[in-house]
Short mmCIF file of C-alpha atoms and ligand atoms in Angstrom, two decimals:
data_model
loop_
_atom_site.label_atom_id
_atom_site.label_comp_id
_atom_site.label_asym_id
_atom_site.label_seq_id
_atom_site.Cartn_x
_atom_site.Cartn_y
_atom_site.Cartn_z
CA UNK A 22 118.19 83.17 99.93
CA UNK A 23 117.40 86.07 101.74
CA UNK A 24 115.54 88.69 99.16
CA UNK A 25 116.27 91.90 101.48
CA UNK A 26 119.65 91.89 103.48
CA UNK A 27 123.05 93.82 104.11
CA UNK A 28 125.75 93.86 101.74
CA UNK A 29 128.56 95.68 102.28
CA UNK A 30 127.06 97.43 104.94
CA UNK A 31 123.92 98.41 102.62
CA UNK A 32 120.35 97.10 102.77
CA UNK A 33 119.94 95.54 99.23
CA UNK A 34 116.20 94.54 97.89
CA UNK A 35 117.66 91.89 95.36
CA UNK A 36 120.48 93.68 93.78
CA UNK A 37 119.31 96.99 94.42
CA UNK A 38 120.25 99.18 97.51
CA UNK A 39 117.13 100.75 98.67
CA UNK A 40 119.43 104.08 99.03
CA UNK A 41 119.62 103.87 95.43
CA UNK A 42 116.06 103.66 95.12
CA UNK A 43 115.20 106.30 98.07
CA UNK A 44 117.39 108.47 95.69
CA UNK A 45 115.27 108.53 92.65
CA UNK A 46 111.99 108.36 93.83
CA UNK A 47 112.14 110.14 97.59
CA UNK A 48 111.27 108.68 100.72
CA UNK A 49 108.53 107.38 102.26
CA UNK A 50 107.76 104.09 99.55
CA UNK A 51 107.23 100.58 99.63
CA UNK A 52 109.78 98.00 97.57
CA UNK A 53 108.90 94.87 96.19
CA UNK A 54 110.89 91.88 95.49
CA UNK A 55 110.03 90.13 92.51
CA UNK A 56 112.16 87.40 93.82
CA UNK A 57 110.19 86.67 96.63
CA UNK A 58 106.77 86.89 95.56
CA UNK A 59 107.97 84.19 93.09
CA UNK A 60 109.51 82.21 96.07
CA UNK A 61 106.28 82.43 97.72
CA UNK A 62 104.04 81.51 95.16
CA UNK A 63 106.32 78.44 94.23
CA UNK A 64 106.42 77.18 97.86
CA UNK A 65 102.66 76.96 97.16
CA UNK A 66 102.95 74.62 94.28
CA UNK A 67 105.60 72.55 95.59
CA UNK A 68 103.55 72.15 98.51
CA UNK A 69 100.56 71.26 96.37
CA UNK A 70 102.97 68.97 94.57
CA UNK A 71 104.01 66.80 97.61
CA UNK A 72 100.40 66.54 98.84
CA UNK A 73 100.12 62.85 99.37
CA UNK A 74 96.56 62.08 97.83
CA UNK A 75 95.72 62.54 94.31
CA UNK A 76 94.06 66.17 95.08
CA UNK A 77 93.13 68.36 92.18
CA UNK A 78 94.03 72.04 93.67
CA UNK A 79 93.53 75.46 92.63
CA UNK A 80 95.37 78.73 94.31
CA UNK A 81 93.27 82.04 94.01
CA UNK A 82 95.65 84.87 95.91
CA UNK A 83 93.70 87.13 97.78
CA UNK A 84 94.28 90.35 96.34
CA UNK A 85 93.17 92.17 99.14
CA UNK A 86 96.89 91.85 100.85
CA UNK A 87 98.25 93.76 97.83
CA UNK A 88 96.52 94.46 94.66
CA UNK A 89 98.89 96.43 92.50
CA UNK A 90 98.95 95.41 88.71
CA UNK A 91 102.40 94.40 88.76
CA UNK A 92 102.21 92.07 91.51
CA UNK A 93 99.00 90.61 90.50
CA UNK A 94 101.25 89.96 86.82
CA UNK A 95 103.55 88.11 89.02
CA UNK A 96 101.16 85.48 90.12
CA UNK A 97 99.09 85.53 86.96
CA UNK A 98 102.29 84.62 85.22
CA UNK A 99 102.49 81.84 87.51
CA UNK A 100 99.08 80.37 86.69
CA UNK A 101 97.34 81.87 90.00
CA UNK A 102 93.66 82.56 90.01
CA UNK A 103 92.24 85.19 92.43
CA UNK A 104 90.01 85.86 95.41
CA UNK A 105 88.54 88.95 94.80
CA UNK A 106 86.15 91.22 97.57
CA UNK A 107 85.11 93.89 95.25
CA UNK A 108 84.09 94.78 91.36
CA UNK A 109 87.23 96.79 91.49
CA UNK A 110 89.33 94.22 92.75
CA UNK A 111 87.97 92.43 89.55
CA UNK A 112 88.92 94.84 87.36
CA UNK A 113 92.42 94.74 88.42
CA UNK A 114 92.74 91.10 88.13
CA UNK A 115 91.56 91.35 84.79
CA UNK A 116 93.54 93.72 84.08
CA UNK A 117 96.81 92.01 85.25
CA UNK A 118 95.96 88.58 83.03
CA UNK A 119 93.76 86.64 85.50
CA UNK A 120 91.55 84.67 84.26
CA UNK A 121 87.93 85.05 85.18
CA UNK A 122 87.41 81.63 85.08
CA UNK A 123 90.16 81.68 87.90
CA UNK A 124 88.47 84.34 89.67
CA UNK A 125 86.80 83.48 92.91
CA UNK A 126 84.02 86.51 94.22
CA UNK A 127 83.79 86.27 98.27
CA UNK A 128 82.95 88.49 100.25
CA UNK A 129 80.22 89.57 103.22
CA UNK A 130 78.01 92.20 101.74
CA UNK A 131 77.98 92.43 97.72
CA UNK A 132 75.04 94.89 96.13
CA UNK A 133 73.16 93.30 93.18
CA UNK A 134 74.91 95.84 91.01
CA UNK A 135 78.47 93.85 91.86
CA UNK A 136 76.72 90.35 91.09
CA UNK A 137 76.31 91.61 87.78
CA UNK A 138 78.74 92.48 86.52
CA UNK A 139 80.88 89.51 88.45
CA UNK A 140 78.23 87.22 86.60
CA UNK A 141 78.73 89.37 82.95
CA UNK A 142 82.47 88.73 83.26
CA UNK A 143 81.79 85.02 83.54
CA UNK A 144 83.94 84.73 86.59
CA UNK A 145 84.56 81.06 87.90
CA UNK A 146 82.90 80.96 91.22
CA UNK A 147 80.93 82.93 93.95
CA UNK A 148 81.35 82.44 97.45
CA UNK A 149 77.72 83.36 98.95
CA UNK A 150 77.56 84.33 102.80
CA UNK A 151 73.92 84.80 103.21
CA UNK A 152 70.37 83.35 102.37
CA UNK A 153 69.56 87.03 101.53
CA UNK A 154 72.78 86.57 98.90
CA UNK A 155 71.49 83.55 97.37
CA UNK A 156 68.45 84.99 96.61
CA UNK A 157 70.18 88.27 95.29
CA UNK A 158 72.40 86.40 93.22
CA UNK A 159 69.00 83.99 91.83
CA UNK A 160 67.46 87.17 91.13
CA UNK A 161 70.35 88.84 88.87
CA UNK A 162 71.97 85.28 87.05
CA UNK A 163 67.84 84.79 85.86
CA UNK A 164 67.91 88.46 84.77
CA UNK A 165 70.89 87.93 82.31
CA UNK A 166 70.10 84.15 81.54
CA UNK A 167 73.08 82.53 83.24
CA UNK A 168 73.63 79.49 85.99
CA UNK A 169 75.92 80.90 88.37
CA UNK A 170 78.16 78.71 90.01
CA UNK A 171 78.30 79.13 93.47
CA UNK A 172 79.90 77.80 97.28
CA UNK A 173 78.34 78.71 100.38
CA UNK A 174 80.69 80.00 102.98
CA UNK A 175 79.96 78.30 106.01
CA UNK A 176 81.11 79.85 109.59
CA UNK A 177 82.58 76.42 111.18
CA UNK A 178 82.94 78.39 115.22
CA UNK A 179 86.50 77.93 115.71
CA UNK A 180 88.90 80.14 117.21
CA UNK A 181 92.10 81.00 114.65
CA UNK A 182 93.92 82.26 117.85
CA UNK A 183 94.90 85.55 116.18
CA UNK A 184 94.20 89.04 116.77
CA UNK A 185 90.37 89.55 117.31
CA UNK A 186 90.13 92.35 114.63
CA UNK A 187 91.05 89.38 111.94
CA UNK A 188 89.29 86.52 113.05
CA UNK A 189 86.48 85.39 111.22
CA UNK A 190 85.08 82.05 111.59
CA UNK A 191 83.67 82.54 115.38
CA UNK A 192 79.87 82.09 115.57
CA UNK A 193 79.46 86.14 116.66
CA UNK A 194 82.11 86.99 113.69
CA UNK A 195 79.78 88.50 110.73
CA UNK A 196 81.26 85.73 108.22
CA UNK A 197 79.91 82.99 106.44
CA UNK A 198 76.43 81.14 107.34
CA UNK A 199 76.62 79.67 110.64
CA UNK A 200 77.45 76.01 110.22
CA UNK A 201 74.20 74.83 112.50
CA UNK A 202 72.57 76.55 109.79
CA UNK A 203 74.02 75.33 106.85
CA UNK A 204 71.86 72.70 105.74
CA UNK A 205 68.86 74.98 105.44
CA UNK A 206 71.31 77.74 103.34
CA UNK A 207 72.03 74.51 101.07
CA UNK A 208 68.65 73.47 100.66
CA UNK A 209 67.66 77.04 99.49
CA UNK A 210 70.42 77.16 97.33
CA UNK A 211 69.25 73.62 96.11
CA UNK A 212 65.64 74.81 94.87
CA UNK A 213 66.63 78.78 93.47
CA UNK A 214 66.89 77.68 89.55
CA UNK A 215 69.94 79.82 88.68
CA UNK A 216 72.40 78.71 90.55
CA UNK A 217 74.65 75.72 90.72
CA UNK A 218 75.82 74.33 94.16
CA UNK A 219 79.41 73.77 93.59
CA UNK A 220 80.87 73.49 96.59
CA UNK A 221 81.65 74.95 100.62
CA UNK A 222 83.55 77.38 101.42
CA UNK A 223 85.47 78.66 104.76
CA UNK A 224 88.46 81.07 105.94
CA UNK A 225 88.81 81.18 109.38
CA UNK A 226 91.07 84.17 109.86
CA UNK A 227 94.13 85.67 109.33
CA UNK A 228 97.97 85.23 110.30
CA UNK A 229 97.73 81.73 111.99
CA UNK A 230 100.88 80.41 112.95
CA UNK A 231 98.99 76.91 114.29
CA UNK A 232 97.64 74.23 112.24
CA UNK A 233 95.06 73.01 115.03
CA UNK A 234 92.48 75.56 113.91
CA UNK A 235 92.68 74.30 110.15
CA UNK A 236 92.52 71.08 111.50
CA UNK A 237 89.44 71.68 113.46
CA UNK A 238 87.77 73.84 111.13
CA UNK A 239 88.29 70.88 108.20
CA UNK A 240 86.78 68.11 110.43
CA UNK A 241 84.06 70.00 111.42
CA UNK A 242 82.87 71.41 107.44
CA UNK A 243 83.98 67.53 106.48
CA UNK A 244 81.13 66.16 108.60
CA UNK A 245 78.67 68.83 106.91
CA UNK A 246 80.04 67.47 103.32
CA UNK A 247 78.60 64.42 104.33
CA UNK A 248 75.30 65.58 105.84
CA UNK A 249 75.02 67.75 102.70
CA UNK A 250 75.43 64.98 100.18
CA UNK A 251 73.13 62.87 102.22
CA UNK A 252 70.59 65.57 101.45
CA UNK A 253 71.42 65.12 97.80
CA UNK A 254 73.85 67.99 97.13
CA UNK A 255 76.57 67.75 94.79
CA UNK A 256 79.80 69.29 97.04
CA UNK A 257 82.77 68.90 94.44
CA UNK A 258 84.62 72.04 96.26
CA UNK A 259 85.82 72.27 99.15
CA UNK A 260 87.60 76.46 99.56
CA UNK A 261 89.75 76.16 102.63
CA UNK A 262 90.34 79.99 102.49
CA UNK A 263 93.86 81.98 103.28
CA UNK A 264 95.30 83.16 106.91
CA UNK A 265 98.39 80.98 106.64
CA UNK A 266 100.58 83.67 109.09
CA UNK A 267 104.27 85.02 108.31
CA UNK A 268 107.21 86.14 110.49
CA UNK A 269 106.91 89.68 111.56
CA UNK A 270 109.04 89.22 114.94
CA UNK A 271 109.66 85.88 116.03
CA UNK A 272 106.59 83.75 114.81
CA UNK A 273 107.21 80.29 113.54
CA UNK A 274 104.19 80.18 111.16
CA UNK A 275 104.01 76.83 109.98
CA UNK A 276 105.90 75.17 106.36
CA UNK A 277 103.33 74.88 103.38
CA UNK A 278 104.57 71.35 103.00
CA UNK A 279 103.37 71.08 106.77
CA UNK A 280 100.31 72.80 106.17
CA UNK A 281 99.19 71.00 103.08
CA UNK A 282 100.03 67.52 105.14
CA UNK A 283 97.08 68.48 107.33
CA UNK A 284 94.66 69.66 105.07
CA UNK A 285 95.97 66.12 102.57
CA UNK A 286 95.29 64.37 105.69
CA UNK A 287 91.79 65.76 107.26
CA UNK A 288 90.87 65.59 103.28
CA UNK A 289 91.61 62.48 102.21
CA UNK A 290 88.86 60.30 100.76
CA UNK A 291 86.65 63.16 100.35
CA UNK A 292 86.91 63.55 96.53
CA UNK A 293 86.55 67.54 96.48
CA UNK A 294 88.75 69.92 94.26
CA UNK A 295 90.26 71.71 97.13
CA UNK A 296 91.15 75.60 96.32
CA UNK A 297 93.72 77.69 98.86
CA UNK A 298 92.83 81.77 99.38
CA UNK A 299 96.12 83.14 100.31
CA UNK A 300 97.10 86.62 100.83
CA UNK A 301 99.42 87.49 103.34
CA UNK A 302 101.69 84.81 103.08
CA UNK A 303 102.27 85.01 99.19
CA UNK A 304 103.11 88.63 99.51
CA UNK A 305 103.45 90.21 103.45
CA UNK A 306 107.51 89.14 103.49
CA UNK A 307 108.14 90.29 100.10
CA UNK A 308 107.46 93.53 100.27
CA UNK A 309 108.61 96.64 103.12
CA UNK A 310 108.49 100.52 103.73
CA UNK A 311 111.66 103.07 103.17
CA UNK A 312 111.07 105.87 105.53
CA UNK A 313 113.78 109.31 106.24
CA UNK A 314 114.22 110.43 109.65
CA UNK A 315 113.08 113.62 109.94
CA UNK A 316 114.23 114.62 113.43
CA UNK A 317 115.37 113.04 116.42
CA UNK A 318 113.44 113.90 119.62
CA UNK A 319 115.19 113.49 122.85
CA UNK A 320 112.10 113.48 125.72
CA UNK A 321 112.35 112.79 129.76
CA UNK A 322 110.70 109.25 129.45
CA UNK A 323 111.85 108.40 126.04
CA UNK A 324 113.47 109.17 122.55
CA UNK A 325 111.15 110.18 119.55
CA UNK A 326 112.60 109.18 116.07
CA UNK A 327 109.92 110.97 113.48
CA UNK A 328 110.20 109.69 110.06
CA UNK A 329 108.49 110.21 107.13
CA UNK A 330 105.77 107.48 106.96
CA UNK A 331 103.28 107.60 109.31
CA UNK A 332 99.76 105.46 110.04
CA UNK A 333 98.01 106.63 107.01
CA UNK A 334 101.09 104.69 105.06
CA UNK A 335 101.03 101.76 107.64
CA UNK A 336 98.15 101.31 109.81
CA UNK A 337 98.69 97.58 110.94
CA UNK A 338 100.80 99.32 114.34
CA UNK A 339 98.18 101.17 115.64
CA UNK A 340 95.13 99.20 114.47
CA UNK A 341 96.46 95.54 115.30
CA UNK A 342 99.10 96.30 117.90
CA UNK A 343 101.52 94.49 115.20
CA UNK A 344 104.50 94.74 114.96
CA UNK A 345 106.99 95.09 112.23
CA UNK A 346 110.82 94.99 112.88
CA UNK A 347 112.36 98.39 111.93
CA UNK A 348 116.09 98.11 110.60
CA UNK A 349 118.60 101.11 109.08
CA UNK A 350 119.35 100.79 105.58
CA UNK A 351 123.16 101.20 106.51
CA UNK A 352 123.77 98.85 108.87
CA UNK A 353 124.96 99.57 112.55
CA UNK A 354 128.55 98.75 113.34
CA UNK A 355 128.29 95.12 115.62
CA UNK A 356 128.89 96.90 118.99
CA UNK A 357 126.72 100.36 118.72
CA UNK A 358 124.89 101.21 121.48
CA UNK A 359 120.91 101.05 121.22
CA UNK A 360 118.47 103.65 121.85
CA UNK A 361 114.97 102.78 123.87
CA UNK A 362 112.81 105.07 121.03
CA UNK A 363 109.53 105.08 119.66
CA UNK A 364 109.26 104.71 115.72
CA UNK A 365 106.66 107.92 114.93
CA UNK A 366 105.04 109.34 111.80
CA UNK A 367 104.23 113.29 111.77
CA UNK A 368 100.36 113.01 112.07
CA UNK A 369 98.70 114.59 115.10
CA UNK A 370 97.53 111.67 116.79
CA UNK A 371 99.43 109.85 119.37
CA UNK A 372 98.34 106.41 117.60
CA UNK A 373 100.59 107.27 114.69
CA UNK A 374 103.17 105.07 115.51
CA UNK A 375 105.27 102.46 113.54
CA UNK A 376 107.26 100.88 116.43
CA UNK A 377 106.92 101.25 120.11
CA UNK A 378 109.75 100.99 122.87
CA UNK A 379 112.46 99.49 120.10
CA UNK A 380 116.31 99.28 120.95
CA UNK A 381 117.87 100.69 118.02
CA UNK A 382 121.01 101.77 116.91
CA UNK A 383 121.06 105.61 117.37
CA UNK A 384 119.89 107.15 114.32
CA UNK A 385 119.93 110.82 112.95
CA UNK A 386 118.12 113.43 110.34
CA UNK A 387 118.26 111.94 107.14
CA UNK A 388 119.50 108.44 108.03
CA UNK A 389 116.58 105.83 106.22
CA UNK A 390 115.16 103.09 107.82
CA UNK A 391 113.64 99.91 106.42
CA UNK A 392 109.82 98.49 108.02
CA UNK A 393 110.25 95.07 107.54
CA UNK A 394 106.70 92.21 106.15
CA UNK A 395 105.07 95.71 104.71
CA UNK A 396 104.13 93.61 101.27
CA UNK A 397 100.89 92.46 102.99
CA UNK A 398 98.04 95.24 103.96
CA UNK A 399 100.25 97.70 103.94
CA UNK A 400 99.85 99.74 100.85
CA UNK A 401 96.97 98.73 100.10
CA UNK A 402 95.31 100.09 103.46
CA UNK A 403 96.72 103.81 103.06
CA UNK A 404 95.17 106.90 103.12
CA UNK A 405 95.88 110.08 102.28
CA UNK A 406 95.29 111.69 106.22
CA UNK A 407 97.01 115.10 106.85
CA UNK A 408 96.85 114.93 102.96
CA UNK A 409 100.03 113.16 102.38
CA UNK A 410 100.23 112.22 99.02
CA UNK A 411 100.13 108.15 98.91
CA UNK A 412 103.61 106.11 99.17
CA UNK A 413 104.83 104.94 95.60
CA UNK A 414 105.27 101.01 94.81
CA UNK A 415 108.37 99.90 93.32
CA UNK A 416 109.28 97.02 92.36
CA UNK A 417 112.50 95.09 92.05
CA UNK A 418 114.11 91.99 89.90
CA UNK A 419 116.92 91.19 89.98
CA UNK A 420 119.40 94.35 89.02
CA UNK A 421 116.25 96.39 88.06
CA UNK A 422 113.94 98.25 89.19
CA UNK A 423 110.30 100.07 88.43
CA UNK A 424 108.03 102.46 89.84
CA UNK A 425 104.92 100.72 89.72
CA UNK A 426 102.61 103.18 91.38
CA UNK A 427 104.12 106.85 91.12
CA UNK A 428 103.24 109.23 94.07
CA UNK A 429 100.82 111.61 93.02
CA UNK A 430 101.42 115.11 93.32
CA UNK A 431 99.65 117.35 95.61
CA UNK A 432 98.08 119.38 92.62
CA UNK A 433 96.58 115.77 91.54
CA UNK A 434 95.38 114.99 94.96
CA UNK A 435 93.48 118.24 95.13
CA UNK A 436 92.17 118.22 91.14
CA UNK A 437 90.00 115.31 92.21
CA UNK A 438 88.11 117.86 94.49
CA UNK A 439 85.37 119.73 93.15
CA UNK A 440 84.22 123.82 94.55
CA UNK A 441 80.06 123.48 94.58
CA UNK A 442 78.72 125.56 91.71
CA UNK A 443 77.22 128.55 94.55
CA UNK A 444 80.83 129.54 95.84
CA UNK A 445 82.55 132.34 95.24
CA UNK A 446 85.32 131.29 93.07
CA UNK A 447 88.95 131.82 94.60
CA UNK A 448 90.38 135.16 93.52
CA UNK A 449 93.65 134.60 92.02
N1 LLP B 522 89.98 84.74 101.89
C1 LLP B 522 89.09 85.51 102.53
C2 LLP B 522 87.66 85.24 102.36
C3 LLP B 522 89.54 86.56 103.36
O1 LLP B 522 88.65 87.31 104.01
C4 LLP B 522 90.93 86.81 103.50
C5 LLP B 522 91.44 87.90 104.35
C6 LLP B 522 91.81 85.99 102.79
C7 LLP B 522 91.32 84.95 102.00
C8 LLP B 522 93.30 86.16 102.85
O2 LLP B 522 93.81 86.01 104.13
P1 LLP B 522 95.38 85.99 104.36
O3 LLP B 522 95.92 84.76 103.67
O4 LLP B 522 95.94 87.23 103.78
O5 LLP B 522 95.53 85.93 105.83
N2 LLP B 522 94.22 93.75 107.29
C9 LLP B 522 94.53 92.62 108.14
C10 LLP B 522 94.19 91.30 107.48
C11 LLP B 522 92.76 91.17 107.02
C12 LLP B 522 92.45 89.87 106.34
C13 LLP B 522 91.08 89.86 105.76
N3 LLP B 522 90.71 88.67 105.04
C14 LLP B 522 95.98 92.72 108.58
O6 LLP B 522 96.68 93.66 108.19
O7 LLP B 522 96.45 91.88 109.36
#
């Protein structure tokens, strides 16, 4: 089942029509399908379920691709844990009925401040990138008294084969401990008193849509699991990370029933609790953007269509070169013509672009269109540029639906400023 498509000629999110919603709570905002983040998150399981070996498994979503409250409740519902890159990331998983026990802290640079209070909210496990980290960490878990159980991310060197701006386990990518370097991390780890080797950790990238570097990336932090317990570590973890890619034009990202047949395989025998980080693919599909046309722009070498989102509502077009399929909300009769057009927001820069050189049914002032896989780092990687107010979340079950992040107003957005105390105030 499809979660957004056409009926009766209208663009339904479940059994909503996003015309409805674009009605009641304005244009530009993103929808989310309640439906489908619970599809995604039960592919997981099932995919856990038909792993062939006996392998205890834990899911943690990464937050990071969306972290509103209500779709957090979604997957805490579910029994998900979290991956979590910040204290306020923590906060909101908290907040939405994670578990810090579930709660997994990763994460490149965190300040001794953040290790605190990660360690005071007894979360489950932190991923350390650094020898500087582990001594950080040994530092703060003696200062309150605690063991804290950590994994070490290692950097395996192995090419995702996606965008260069998301990969991250490449020797000159700032992630993780270099593997060839790993034993030494370990045996650091190994002597500092308050912590508790647990396990290894990697994530290789994001929006893969091949197994081989998973594959690759397993054999080669497999062989360290055996170096390290040869060295007398206890390794009863083994985080294989997120990155598992989704379908934003004609990818064929792989099955989780595929995937987890790899990692079973390139697993097996090990005896590690294997834990899964994903973002993206629990959430990127489930979600998309509701823009108005504004105005249509004729020009000599093409047509402008400016809606009402822009970059500082969806960055991943001008920052990634990605690509999200645009669609109208009323559909286009089978045998309209198409218009060559550029998708564009109203922000003075020419990189504020949604879509690029798209055939698309001729649209007009005040027709909407849909941005199709927006659920993933979209939202959650706005601004307020040009200050435009932030997008609003809704989100949608079945026959209902909720705002569940209102748009602030402008007079909010400029309350949060302060005049310094020497200015002249503003005469009235
Ligand atoms: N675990 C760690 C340690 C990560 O750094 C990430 C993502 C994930 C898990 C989740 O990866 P996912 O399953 O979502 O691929 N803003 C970019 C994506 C950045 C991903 C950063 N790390 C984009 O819009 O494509």
């Amino acid at each position: 089942m499809s979660f957004f498509e056409y009926r009766n000629g209208e663009m339904h999110a479940e059994g909503v029509t996003l015309a409805a919603i674009a009605a009641q709570v304005g244009t530009p905002f993103y929808c989310y399908s309640a439906g489908a983040l619970r599809a995604g998150w039960r592919e997981f399981a099932d995919g856990i379920k038909g792993m062939k070996a006996p392998h205890k498994v834990g899911v943690c979503y990464a937050m990071k691709a969306n972290s509103n409250l209500a779709v957090i409740r979604v997957f805490a519902e579910m029994g998900a844990g979290a991956d979590i890159v910040s204290v306020g990331e923590m906060r909101r998983a908290l907040a939405a009925g994670i578990p810090a026990s579930r709660i997994i802290y990763s994460g490149v640079g965190k300040k001794a401040s953040e290790l605190m209070e990660a360690l005071q909210a007894k979360v489950g496990q932190i991923n350390v990138e650094s020898t500087a980290e582990l001594e950080t960490l040994n530092a703060v878990a003696g200062q309150l008294g605690v063991r804290a159980d950590i994994t070490i991310r290692v950097n395996p060197d192995v090419d995702a084969g996606t965008h260069a701006k998301i990969t991250t386990g490449r020797k000159e990518n700032k992630f993780g401990i270099d593997i060839d370097l790993a034993r030494e991390a370990f045996a650091l780890a190994g002597r500092l008193p308050n912590l508790k080797v647990v396990g290894v950790a990697m994530h290789i990238g994001s929006q893969l849509t091949s197994l081989e570097p998973y594959r690759a990336a397993i054999v080669r932090v497999r062989e360290l699991i055996g170096q390290l317990r040869a060295d007398g570590h206890r390794i009863d973890r083994f985080d294989i990370g997120g990155g598992l890619g989704i379908v934003y034009a004609d990818e064929k990202p792989p099955s989780i029933a595929e995937f987890m047949a790899v990692v079973a395989r390139e697993t097996a025998g090990l005896g590690c609790e294997l834990t899964f980080e994903p973002g993206r693919r629990l959430v990127g599909e489930s979600g998309v953007l509701v823009s108005e046309v504004i105005l249509v722009k004729p020009g000599a070498a093409k047509t402008f269509v400016i809606v009402d989102a822009a970059m500082n509502d969806l960055i991943r077009p001008t920052l990634y070169e990605a690509w999200h399929d645009i669609l109208p909300v009323r559909e286009a009769r089978q045998d309209a013509a198409t218009i060559r057009c550029d998708i564009v927001g109203p922000i003075c820069e020419s990189g504020d672009f949604l879509a690029q050189n798209r055939d698309l049914p001729p649209l007009a002032a005040g027709d909407l269109v849909m941005i199709r896989s927006a659920g993933a780092y979209g939202a959650v990687m706005a601004s307020s540029y040009n200050t435009r107010p932030l997008a609003p979340e809704v989100m949608v079950d079945g026959t209902r639906f909720a705002v569940i992040r209102p748009r602030p107003t402008i007079d909010e957005m400029l309350r949060a400023e302060r005049f310094p105390p020497w200015m002249e105030p503003v005469k009235a």
